[in-house]
């Protein structure tokens, strides 16, 4: 059979660290970084005799996430212990939720080539993060850092509704943007605050049963998720085509070799010996509590998108890209508020900013400058202080060394030459150096003017005012 005869099936389990100030069961701070073991206390270090107390904000954030993804919110929920042994888990169990998650049966809409598609969510539950092992590079051992132990997480489990690496990527991007909009997680993938377990299987097209899946754990970049899925699909097809069987197992993706490796057999729920945590009370939510959270939800990407088309007259494509990330969308709104020129702001984001992000492999949340910077850049071009060409150089500089654009052009000496005398000098010089073009223009070849202006721009390193150059050339050529 050929590759086209197989269908890809993917389901994601996404972990998002919640941006509450304190941890889920103690009052230690959740902030990323910090010297090892400085954000911990007897509770998150699992000292005997300590008791957890559930942070109410965690429930609120999870309910927010559930409502923003069309879930039903369970009014009756609880915390369970998931037992396993690993050195980054000092209690030897993780407090999670088993059979009564806070949110169930939601969906997220993604755009595909065949139009909109609903990806169903099975559930969203709350749980605690584990600590982190720092492996000694000399192989002498590992040190455990418990700063992350007890940081609150939501786990968002999708149904196996995704049919390609591309769909998986759009789904994750959509989910990330929703979580950013409702401000429950900063979703910084490079810091591990958003990571996904990726489940992949294949089946012959037309069959109704799913194939055996493999699972790649803790993936935290879009690029590696897409590469890993593509690799894993090819590997599975090869196995089946060779008459083999897919083993249900947990795999590790290696970004350097671009391959997956077997880590361990897949564990089943019974291996975890789940049971209700006797140290915590059940979670009961009133209608009023849920209603209040619903009322407080901020504007979601879908509604911003519609507003951008309606209010700012942006195209569908512009509105889609700008609202794909809260950071981009905020950048757009902040800059537009100051510059009052939505089209120009959208243009800069869609072209030069998007291009730079792509080249540098950065996510929008890593943009180092603000909407105020972008607005000033646009203002300097509108005012004629700098040309568009210099504007592009300023933007590149904003990515390297964010500073006020007016400061940048002053320091770099990039201010546009608008002095008539200086412009005239360049024009005369260029005309002297290019007698053929001058003759061509005089013989009626209008195009020669463009060439001369280009030469003048080159000599002034893009700093000459283009309108003045044009006009001055015309005057001198027509003399
Ligand atoms: P766990 O991995 O913790 O055992 P589940 O059995 O609930 O949890 O499944 C986890 C994820 O695997 C879900 O996102 C689900 O959509 C996905 N999944 C389940 N079966 C398949 C399959 N055959 N192919 C691809 N993904 C699958
Ligand atoms: Zn603590
Ligand atoms: Mg899993």
Short mmCIF file of C-alpha atoms and ligand atoms in Angstrom, two decimals:
data_model
loop_
_atom_site.label_atom_id
_atom_site.label_comp_id
_atom_site.label_asym_id
_atom_site.label_seq_id
_atom_site.Cartn_x
_atom_site.Cartn_y
_atom_site.Cartn_z
CA UNK A 1 0.00 0.00 0.00
CA UNK A 2 1.14 3.55 -0.45
CA UNK A 3 1.49 6.26 2.15
CA UNK A 4 -1.69 7.94 0.89
CA UNK A 5 -3.67 4.93 2.07
CA UNK A 6 -2.99 5.76 5.71
CA UNK A 7 -4.73 8.24 7.93
CA UNK A 8 -2.91 9.96 10.78
CA UNK A 9 -4.60 10.23 14.18
CA UNK A 10 -3.29 12.58 16.86
CA UNK A 11 -4.44 13.55 20.35
CA UNK A 12 -2.66 16.04 22.60
CA UNK A 13 -2.35 16.30 26.35
CA UNK A 14 -1.28 19.88 26.97
CA UNK A 15 0.17 21.03 30.27
CA UNK A 16 0.01 24.74 31.04
CA UNK A 17 1.59 26.23 34.14
CA UNK A 18 -0.85 28.64 35.71
CA UNK A 19 0.35 32.16 36.41
CA UNK A 20 -0.94 32.31 39.97
CA UNK A 21 1.39 34.13 42.38
CA UNK A 22 1.68 31.15 44.70
CA UNK A 23 1.82 27.39 44.35
CA UNK A 24 -1.19 25.08 44.32
CA UNK A 25 -0.98 23.77 47.91
CA UNK A 26 1.35 26.19 49.75
CA UNK A 27 2.23 29.87 49.69
CA UNK A 28 5.61 29.59 47.97
CA UNK A 29 6.04 31.78 44.90
CA UNK A 30 5.73 30.25 41.45
CA UNK A 31 8.14 32.55 39.65
CA UNK A 32 10.40 30.90 37.07
CA UNK A 33 14.12 30.80 37.76
CA UNK A 34 15.71 31.65 41.09
CA UNK A 35 18.51 29.80 42.86
CA UNK A 36 17.67 26.10 43.23
CA UNK A 37 15.49 25.28 46.23
CA UNK A 38 14.78 28.86 47.22
CA UNK A 39 11.06 28.80 46.35
CA UNK A 40 10.06 25.96 48.58
CA UNK A 41 8.77 25.12 52.03
CA UNK A 42 8.05 21.97 54.07
CA UNK A 43 4.77 21.42 52.16
CA UNK A 44 6.17 21.42 48.61
CA UNK A 45 9.29 19.60 49.85
CA UNK A 46 6.96 16.89 51.20
CA UNK A 47 8.07 16.91 54.83
CA UNK A 48 6.13 14.33 56.85
CA UNK A 49 3.16 15.78 58.69
CA UNK A 50 2.58 18.75 56.44
CA UNK A 51 -0.87 19.38 54.98
CA UNK A 52 -1.82 20.86 51.61
CA UNK A 53 -4.38 23.65 51.28
CA UNK A 54 -5.85 24.20 47.80
CA UNK A 55 -5.15 27.63 46.29
CA UNK A 56 -8.54 29.01 45.26
CA UNK A 57 -7.02 30.94 42.34
CA UNK A 58 -6.05 27.64 40.72
CA UNK A 59 -9.69 26.56 40.62
CA UNK A 60 -10.71 29.96 39.25
CA UNK A 61 -8.08 29.84 36.48
CA UNK A 62 -9.00 26.31 35.49
CA UNK A 63 -12.69 27.22 35.33
CA UNK A 64 -11.78 30.26 33.20
CA UNK A 65 -9.87 27.98 30.82
CA UNK A 66 -12.82 25.58 30.73
CA UNK A 67 -15.32 28.31 29.92
CA UNK A 68 -13.08 29.79 27.23
CA UNK A 69 -12.88 26.36 25.56
CA UNK A 70 -16.61 25.62 25.70
CA UNK A 71 -16.37 23.00 28.46
CA UNK A 72 -19.03 21.96 30.92
CA UNK A 73 -17.86 22.92 34.41
CA UNK A 74 -18.26 20.24 37.08
CA UNK A 75 -19.82 21.62 40.23
CA UNK A 76 -18.65 18.56 42.06
CA UNK A 77 -14.97 17.75 41.78
CA UNK A 78 -12.03 16.46 43.85
CA UNK A 79 -8.28 15.91 44.04
CA UNK A 80 -6.72 12.47 43.72
CA UNK A 81 -3.29 11.04 44.34
CA UNK A 82 -1.45 9.62 41.33
CA UNK A 83 1.25 7.37 42.73
CA UNK A 84 4.57 6.86 41.06
CA UNK A 85 8.18 6.99 42.02
CA UNK A 86 10.58 9.48 40.51
CA UNK A 87 13.30 11.54 42.23
CA UNK A 88 11.73 14.87 41.19
CA UNK A 89 8.52 13.96 43.03
CA UNK A 90 9.29 14.04 46.78
CA UNK A 91 5.87 12.83 47.98
CA UNK A 92 6.06 9.85 45.61
CA UNK A 93 2.60 10.87 44.41
CA UNK A 94 1.33 13.78 42.38
CA UNK A 95 -1.90 15.44 43.44
CA UNK A 96 -4.04 15.47 40.31
CA UNK A 97 -7.64 14.75 39.36
CA UNK A 98 -8.78 11.34 38.21
CA UNK A 99 -12.46 10.65 37.61
CA UNK A 100 -13.92 14.06 38.47
CA UNK A 101 -12.01 16.72 36.55
CA UNK A 102 -13.09 20.36 36.85
CA UNK A 103 -14.00 20.71 33.17
CA UNK A 104 -15.28 18.25 30.57
CA UNK A 105 -16.55 18.01 27.00
CA UNK A 106 -15.31 21.23 25.42
CA UNK A 107 -14.04 22.14 21.99
CA UNK A 108 -11.66 24.49 20.23
CA UNK A 109 -12.11 25.59 16.64
CA UNK A 110 -9.20 25.57 14.22
CA UNK A 111 -8.87 26.70 10.62
CA UNK A 112 -7.97 23.98 8.11
CA UNK A 113 -7.73 23.91 4.35
CA UNK A 114 -11.27 22.50 4.27
CA UNK A 115 -12.59 25.28 6.53
CA UNK A 116 -13.24 25.43 10.25
CA UNK A 117 -12.94 22.26 12.31
CA UNK A 118 -13.94 21.53 15.89
CA UNK A 119 -11.38 19.71 18.01
CA UNK A 120 -13.10 18.19 21.01
CA UNK A 121 -11.62 18.43 24.49
CA UNK A 122 -12.13 15.45 26.73
CA UNK A 123 -11.31 17.28 29.93
CA UNK A 124 -9.30 19.90 31.76
CA UNK A 125 -8.04 19.05 35.22
CA UNK A 126 -5.78 20.69 37.81
CA UNK A 127 -2.60 19.15 39.19
CA UNK A 128 0.79 20.03 40.63
CA UNK A 129 4.05 20.19 38.72
CA UNK A 130 7.07 18.14 39.79
CA UNK A 131 10.57 19.42 40.62
CA UNK A 132 13.45 19.44 38.21
CA UNK A 133 16.54 17.25 38.02
CA UNK A 134 19.78 18.92 37.09
CA UNK A 135 22.15 16.33 35.72
CA UNK A 136 25.80 16.79 36.50
CA UNK A 137 27.65 17.01 33.19
CA UNK A 138 30.44 14.80 34.50
CA UNK A 139 28.05 11.93 35.18
CA UNK A 140 28.61 12.03 38.93
CA UNK A 141 24.92 12.36 39.74
CA UNK A 142 21.85 14.57 39.66
CA UNK A 143 20.71 17.39 41.90
CA UNK A 144 17.06 18.05 42.50
CA UNK A 145 15.60 21.56 42.42
CA UNK A 146 12.15 21.79 44.01
CA UNK A 147 11.33 25.37 42.96
CA UNK A 148 8.88 24.00 40.40
CA UNK A 149 7.40 21.34 42.71
CA UNK A 150 3.82 22.35 43.43
CA UNK A 151 3.54 24.94 40.68
CA UNK A 152 -0.08 24.66 39.50
CA UNK A 153 -0.83 23.11 36.12
CA UNK A 154 -3.90 22.51 34.07
CA UNK A 155 -3.85 19.50 31.81
CA UNK A 156 -5.99 19.88 28.71
CA UNK A 157 -6.74 16.55 27.03
CA UNK A 158 -8.03 16.50 23.46
CA UNK A 159 -9.98 13.73 21.78
CA UNK A 160 -8.00 12.03 18.98
CA UNK A 161 -9.54 14.44 16.44
CA UNK A 162 -6.38 15.79 14.82
CA UNK A 163 -5.45 14.36 11.42
CA UNK A 164 -2.06 15.88 10.56
CA UNK A 165 0.98 17.57 12.07
CA UNK A 166 -0.37 20.81 10.66
CA UNK A 167 -3.70 20.40 12.43
CA UNK A 168 -1.89 19.57 15.66
CA UNK A 169 0.12 22.75 15.31
CA UNK A 170 -2.94 24.94 14.62
CA UNK A 171 -4.74 23.39 17.56
CA UNK A 172 -1.85 24.06 19.92
CA UNK A 173 -1.45 27.61 18.62
CA UNK A 174 -5.15 28.25 19.12
CA UNK A 175 -5.10 26.82 22.62
CA UNK A 176 -2.02 28.84 23.50
CA UNK A 177 -3.60 32.02 22.26
CA UNK A 178 -6.80 31.38 24.25
CA UNK A 179 -4.82 30.77 27.45
CA UNK A 180 -2.83 33.93 26.84
CA UNK A 181 -5.96 35.99 26.23
CA UNK A 182 -7.63 34.88 29.45
CA UNK A 183 -4.32 35.43 31.25
CA UNK A 184 -4.21 32.15 33.13
CA UNK A 185 -0.78 31.14 31.82
CA UNK A 186 2.09 33.00 30.22
CA UNK A 187 2.50 29.97 27.90
CA UNK A 188 6.24 30.50 27.54
CA UNK A 189 7.18 27.32 25.76
CA UNK A 190 10.90 28.01 26.05
CA UNK A 191 10.49 28.12 29.86
CA UNK A 192 8.38 24.99 29.82
CA UNK A 193 5.19 26.69 30.98
CA UNK A 194 3.38 25.17 28.00
CA UNK A 195 4.26 21.64 26.95
CA UNK A 196 2.48 18.83 25.21
CA UNK A 197 2.41 15.06 25.25
CA UNK A 198 1.80 14.06 21.66
CA UNK A 199 -0.07 10.80 20.94
CA UNK A 200 0.22 9.49 17.40
CA UNK A 201 -1.23 6.51 15.56
CA UNK A 202 -2.01 5.56 11.99
CA UNK A 203 -4.78 3.50 10.42
CA UNK A 204 -5.84 2.48 6.97
CA UNK A 205 -8.21 5.02 5.48
CA UNK A 206 -11.81 3.95 5.80
CA UNK A 207 -11.34 1.88 8.99
CA UNK A 208 -13.29 2.96 12.03
CA UNK A 209 -10.99 1.56 14.69
CA UNK A 210 -7.94 3.44 15.89
CA UNK A 211 -4.46 2.05 15.59
CA UNK A 212 -2.10 1.57 18.53
CA UNK A 213 -0.60 4.89 19.59
CA UNK A 214 2.79 5.96 20.76
CA UNK A 215 3.29 8.97 23.02
CA UNK A 216 6.02 11.59 22.93
CA UNK A 217 6.26 13.40 26.24
CA UNK A 218 6.98 16.99 27.21
CA UNK A 219 7.42 18.60 23.82
CA UNK A 220 7.91 22.35 24.09
CA UNK A 221 8.37 23.85 20.67
CA UNK A 222 6.05 23.98 17.67
CA UNK A 223 8.90 23.09 15.36
CA UNK A 224 9.88 19.94 17.18
CA UNK A 225 6.25 18.87 17.59
CA UNK A 226 5.70 19.09 13.83
CA UNK A 227 8.98 17.35 13.05
CA UNK A 228 8.37 14.64 15.65
CA UNK A 229 4.88 13.87 14.33
CA UNK A 230 6.11 13.71 10.74
CA UNK A 231 8.95 11.41 11.71
CA UNK A 232 6.77 9.18 13.89
CA UNK A 233 4.11 8.80 11.18
CA UNK A 234 6.74 7.69 8.66
CA UNK A 235 8.25 5.28 11.19
CA UNK A 236 4.87 3.73 12.00
CA UNK A 237 3.96 3.33 8.33
CA UNK A 238 7.31 1.64 7.70
CA UNK A 239 6.73 -0.78 10.57
CA UNK A 240 3.24 -1.69 9.34
CA UNK A 241 4.31 -1.93 5.70
CA UNK A 242 7.05 -4.34 6.74
CA UNK A 243 4.41 -6.54 8.36
CA UNK A 244 5.25 -5.45 11.91
CA UNK A 245 3.07 -4.24 14.78
CA UNK A 246 3.15 -0.87 16.56
CA UNK A 247 3.96 -1.23 20.24
CA UNK A 248 2.17 1.07 22.66
CA UNK A 249 5.06 2.91 24.23
CA UNK A 250 6.39 6.19 25.45
CA UNK A 251 8.95 7.75 23.15
CA UNK A 252 11.54 10.45 23.48
CA UNK A 253 12.03 12.86 20.59
CA UNK A 254 15.60 13.90 19.96
CA UNK A 255 15.81 17.25 18.22
CA UNK A 256 19.42 16.82 17.17
CA UNK A 257 19.16 13.47 15.38
CA UNK A 258 15.54 14.13 14.35
CA UNK A 259 14.43 10.70 15.56
CA UNK A 260 12.26 9.15 18.26
CA UNK A 261 13.63 6.67 20.77
CA UNK A 262 11.83 4.21 22.98
CA UNK A 263 11.76 5.30 26.64
CA UNK A 264 9.50 2.81 28.35
CA UNK A 265 6.35 0.75 27.95
CA UNK A 266 3.23 2.78 28.36
CA UNK A 267 1.85 2.71 31.88
CA UNK A 268 -1.88 2.21 32.48
CA UNK A 269 -4.13 4.05 34.90
CA UNK A 270 -4.09 1.10 37.32
CA UNK A 271 -0.31 1.36 37.60
CA UNK A 272 -0.87 4.72 39.30
CA UNK A 273 -3.20 3.39 42.01
CA UNK A 274 -5.28 6.56 41.99
CA UNK A 275 -7.31 7.36 45.11
CA UNK A 276 -8.91 10.52 46.54
CA UNK A 277 -6.48 12.61 48.55
CA UNK A 278 -7.67 12.31 52.15
CA UNK A 279 -5.91 15.56 53.13
CA UNK A 280 -8.04 17.70 50.83
CA UNK A 281 -11.74 18.49 50.88
CA UNK A 282 -13.97 18.03 47.84
CA UNK A 283 -14.38 20.99 45.48
CA UNK A 284 -17.97 22.30 45.23
CA UNK A 285 -18.76 25.16 42.90
CA UNK A 286 -22.02 27.13 43.01
CA UNK A 287 -23.86 28.30 39.89
CA UNK A 288 -23.19 31.83 40.99
CA UNK A 289 -19.43 31.24 41.26
CA UNK A 290 -19.26 29.86 37.72
CA UNK A 291 -21.55 32.60 36.38
CA UNK A 292 -19.32 35.29 37.88
CA UNK A 293 -16.22 33.88 36.23
CA UNK A 294 -18.07 33.70 32.93
CA UNK A 295 -19.04 37.38 33.22
CA UNK A 296 -15.44 38.35 33.92
CA UNK A 297 -13.94 36.64 30.86
CA UNK A 298 -12.02 39.08 28.67
CA UNK A 299 -12.41 39.48 24.92
CA UNK A 300 -11.37 36.26 23.18
CA UNK A 301 -9.41 36.01 19.89
CA UNK A 302 -12.53 35.35 17.82
CA UNK A 303 -14.18 38.57 18.87
CA UNK A 304 -11.01 40.66 18.48
CA UNK A 305 -10.68 39.24 14.99
CA UNK A 306 -14.17 40.39 14.03
CA UNK A 307 -13.54 43.81 15.57
CA UNK A 308 -10.31 44.31 13.63
CA UNK A 309 -12.10 43.70 10.34
CA UNK A 310 -15.07 45.84 11.28
CA UNK A 311 -13.49 48.71 13.18
CA UNK A 312 -10.01 48.97 11.65
CA UNK A 313 -10.93 47.73 8.17
CA UNK A 314 -8.19 45.12 8.20
CA UNK A 315 -8.32 42.18 5.82
CA UNK A 316 -9.30 38.73 7.04
CA UNK A 317 -5.71 37.58 6.64
CA UNK A 318 -4.37 40.48 8.69
CA UNK A 319 -6.95 39.99 11.43
CA UNK A 320 -6.19 36.25 11.59
CA UNK A 321 -2.47 36.70 11.98
CA UNK A 322 -2.70 39.57 14.44
CA UNK A 323 -5.08 37.75 16.76
CA UNK A 324 -3.25 34.42 16.52
CA UNK A 325 -1.25 35.47 19.55
CA UNK A 326 -2.24 37.76 22.38
CA UNK A 327 1.23 39.29 22.34
CA UNK A 328 0.94 40.28 18.67
CA UNK A 329 -2.59 41.47 19.16
CA UNK A 330 -1.60 43.59 22.19
CA UNK A 331 1.37 44.97 20.27
CA UNK A 332 -1.02 45.94 17.49
CA UNK A 333 -3.50 47.59 19.87
CA UNK A 334 -0.85 49.42 21.89
CA UNK A 335 0.83 50.81 18.78
CA UNK A 336 -2.48 51.70 17.12
CA UNK A 337 -3.70 53.57 20.20
CA UNK A 338 -0.72 55.91 19.92
CA UNK A 339 -0.17 56.12 16.16
CA UNK A 340 -3.85 56.09 15.09
CA UNK A 341 -2.71 54.34 11.93
CA UNK A 342 -3.94 50.73 12.16
CA UNK A 343 -3.04 49.93 8.55
CA UNK A 344 0.60 50.97 9.00
CA UNK A 345 0.89 49.09 12.29
CA UNK A 346 -0.66 45.97 10.76
CA UNK A 347 1.71 46.25 7.78
CA UNK A 348 4.79 46.37 9.96
CA UNK A 349 3.65 43.40 12.02
CA UNK A 350 2.55 41.34 9.01
CA UNK A 351 5.70 41.96 7.00
CA UNK A 352 8.93 42.91 8.73
CA UNK A 353 8.09 41.79 12.26
CA UNK A 354 6.63 38.44 11.17
CA UNK A 355 9.60 37.88 8.88
CA UNK A 356 12.11 38.61 11.62
CA UNK A 357 10.32 36.29 14.07
CA UNK A 358 10.50 33.58 11.45
CA UNK A 359 14.18 34.10 10.69
CA UNK A 360 15.20 34.26 14.32
CA UNK A 361 12.85 31.41 15.26
CA UNK A 362 11.24 33.55 17.94
CA UNK A 363 7.69 33.42 19.27
CA UNK A 364 5.68 36.67 19.57
CA UNK A 365 6.10 36.69 23.36
CA UNK A 366 9.84 37.12 22.81
CA UNK A 367 9.49 40.42 20.93
CA UNK A 368 11.78 42.70 22.95
CA UNK A 369 10.21 46.08 22.10
CA UNK A 370 6.83 47.65 22.86
CA UNK A 371 3.88 49.08 20.95
CA UNK A 372 5.15 52.51 21.91
CA UNK A 373 8.44 51.81 20.08
CA UNK A 374 6.59 50.65 16.98
CA UNK A 375 4.28 53.67 17.03
CA UNK A 376 7.25 56.03 17.24
CA UNK A 377 8.95 54.28 14.33
CA UNK A 378 5.83 54.79 12.20
CA UNK A 379 5.59 58.42 13.29
CA UNK A 380 9.23 59.11 12.32
CA UNK A 381 8.58 57.76 8.83
CA UNK A 382 5.31 59.66 8.43
CA UNK A 383 7.03 62.85 9.50
CA UNK A 384 9.86 62.29 7.03
CA UNK A 385 12.59 62.14 9.69
CA UNK A 386 13.64 58.76 8.29
CA UNK A 387 12.91 56.92 5.07
CA UNK A 388 11.14 53.57 4.89
CA UNK A 389 14.49 51.91 4.17
CA UNK A 390 16.00 53.32 7.34
CA UNK A 391 12.79 52.33 9.13
CA UNK A 392 13.58 48.71 8.36
CA UNK A 393 17.04 49.14 9.81
CA UNK A 394 15.55 50.70 12.94
CA UNK A 395 13.25 47.72 13.31
CA UNK A 396 16.18 45.31 13.04
CA UNK A 397 17.90 47.36 15.74
CA UNK A 398 14.76 47.21 17.92
CA UNK A 399 15.06 43.42 17.90
CA UNK A 400 18.74 43.62 18.91
CA UNK A 401 18.85 46.58 21.30
CA UNK A 402 15.38 47.87 22.09
CA UNK A 403 15.48 51.61 22.64
CA UNK A 404 13.41 54.61 21.58
CA UNK A 405 13.59 54.81 17.74
CA UNK A 406 14.42 58.52 17.95
CA UNK A 407 17.42 57.62 20.15
CA UNK A 408 18.47 54.87 17.75
CA UNK A 409 18.51 57.08 14.66
CA UNK A 410 20.30 59.82 16.55
CA UNK A 411 23.00 57.45 17.82
CA UNK A 412 23.42 55.77 14.45
CA UNK A 413 23.30 59.04 12.48
CA UNK A 414 20.36 57.78 10.44
CA UNK A 415 18.36 60.98 10.32
CA UNK A 416 17.03 61.66 6.83
CA UNK A 417 18.81 64.32 4.80
CA UNK A 418 16.17 66.94 4.00
CA UNK A 419 18.53 69.82 3.59
CA UNK A 420 18.05 71.25 0.11
CA UNK A 421 21.72 72.16 -0.35
CA UNK A 422 22.92 68.71 0.65
CA UNK A 423 20.40 67.01 -1.62
CA UNK A 424 21.35 69.21 -4.54
CA UNK A 425 25.01 68.36 -4.05
CA UNK A 426 24.29 64.64 -4.31
CA UNK A 427 22.03 65.11 -7.33
CA UNK A 428 24.69 67.04 -9.25
CA UNK A 429 27.35 64.50 -8.34
CA UNK A 430 25.23 61.53 -9.45
CA UNK A 431 24.38 63.29 -12.72
CA UNK A 432 28.05 63.91 -13.42
CA UNK A 433 28.93 60.30 -12.72
CA UNK A 434 26.13 58.93 -14.92
CA UNK A 435 26.04 60.95 -18.15
CA UNK A 436 24.45 58.06 -20.07
CA UNK A 437 21.42 57.94 -17.78
CA UNK A 438 21.08 61.69 -18.00
CA UNK A 439 21.12 61.48 -21.78
CA UNK A 440 18.60 58.61 -21.69
CA UNK A 441 16.22 60.62 -19.55
CA UNK A 442 16.50 63.62 -21.82
CA UNK A 443 15.76 61.34 -24.80
CA UNK A 444 12.48 60.44 -23.12
CA UNK A 445 13.37 57.33 -21.12
CA UNK A 446 11.55 58.08 -17.86
CA UNK A 447 12.98 54.94 -16.27
CA UNK A 448 16.43 56.48 -16.11
CA UNK A 449 15.16 58.74 -13.33
CA UNK A 450 14.57 55.73 -11.08
CA UNK A 451 18.12 54.58 -11.63
CA UNK A 452 19.55 58.01 -10.76
CA UNK A 453 17.45 58.25 -7.59
CA UNK A 454 18.66 54.77 -6.67
CA UNK A 455 22.28 55.83 -7.10
CA UNK A 456 21.72 58.91 -4.93
CA UNK A 457 20.11 56.71 -2.24
CA UNK A 458 23.11 54.42 -2.36
CA UNK A 459 25.54 57.30 -1.90
CA UNK A 460 23.60 58.66 1.07
CA UNK A 461 23.14 55.16 2.56
CA UNK A 462 19.37 55.50 2.24
CA UNK A 463 19.26 58.70 4.23
CA UNK A 464 18.19 61.16 1.51
CA UNK A 465 14.55 62.23 1.51
CA UNK A 466 13.15 60.35 -1.53
CA UNK A 467 10.49 62.93 -2.45
CA UNK A 468 13.04 65.74 -2.40
CA UNK A 469 15.49 63.67 -4.43
CA UNK A 470 12.89 62.99 -7.09
CA UNK A 471 11.90 66.56 -7.39
CA UNK A 472 15.47 67.87 -7.43
CA UNK A 473 16.47 65.42 -10.16
CA UNK A 474 13.52 66.48 -12.29
CA UNK A 475 14.40 70.13 -11.86
CA UNK A 476 18.07 69.62 -12.73
CA UNK A 477 17.37 67.24 -15.65
CA UNK A 478 14.83 69.57 -17.18
CA UNK A 479 17.16 72.57 -17.03
P1 LIG B 1 -3.10 8.64 29.06
O1 LIG B 1 -2.11 8.93 27.98
O2 LIG B 1 -2.83 9.45 30.27
O3 LIG B 1 -3.23 7.19 29.31
P2 LIG B 1 -5.67 8.76 27.57
O4 LIG B 1 -5.78 7.32 27.39
O5 LIG B 1 -6.87 9.48 28.04
O6 LIG B 1 -4.54 9.18 28.61
O7 LIG B 1 -5.24 9.39 26.18
C1 LIG B 1 -4.41 10.45 26.10
C2 LIG B 1 -4.41 11.10 24.74
O8 LIG B 1 -4.19 10.17 23.72
C3 LIG B 1 -5.69 11.84 24.39
O9 LIG B 1 -5.33 13.12 23.94
C4 LIG B 1 -6.27 11.01 23.25
O10 LIG B 1 -6.94 11.83 22.33
C5 LIG B 1 -5.05 10.41 22.64
N1 LIG B 1 -5.32 9.12 21.98
C6 LIG B 1 -6.01 8.10 22.47
N2 LIG B 1 -6.03 7.08 21.57
C7 LIG B 1 -5.31 7.48 20.50
C8 LIG B 1 -4.94 6.90 19.25
N3 LIG B 1 -5.28 5.66 18.94
N4 LIG B 1 -4.19 7.63 18.41
C9 LIG B 1 -3.80 8.87 18.71
N5 LIG B 1 -4.12 9.47 19.86
C10 LIG B 1 -4.85 8.80 20.75
ZN1 LIG B 2 5.98 25.49 49.36
MG1 LIG B 3 -0.69 10.43 28.23
#
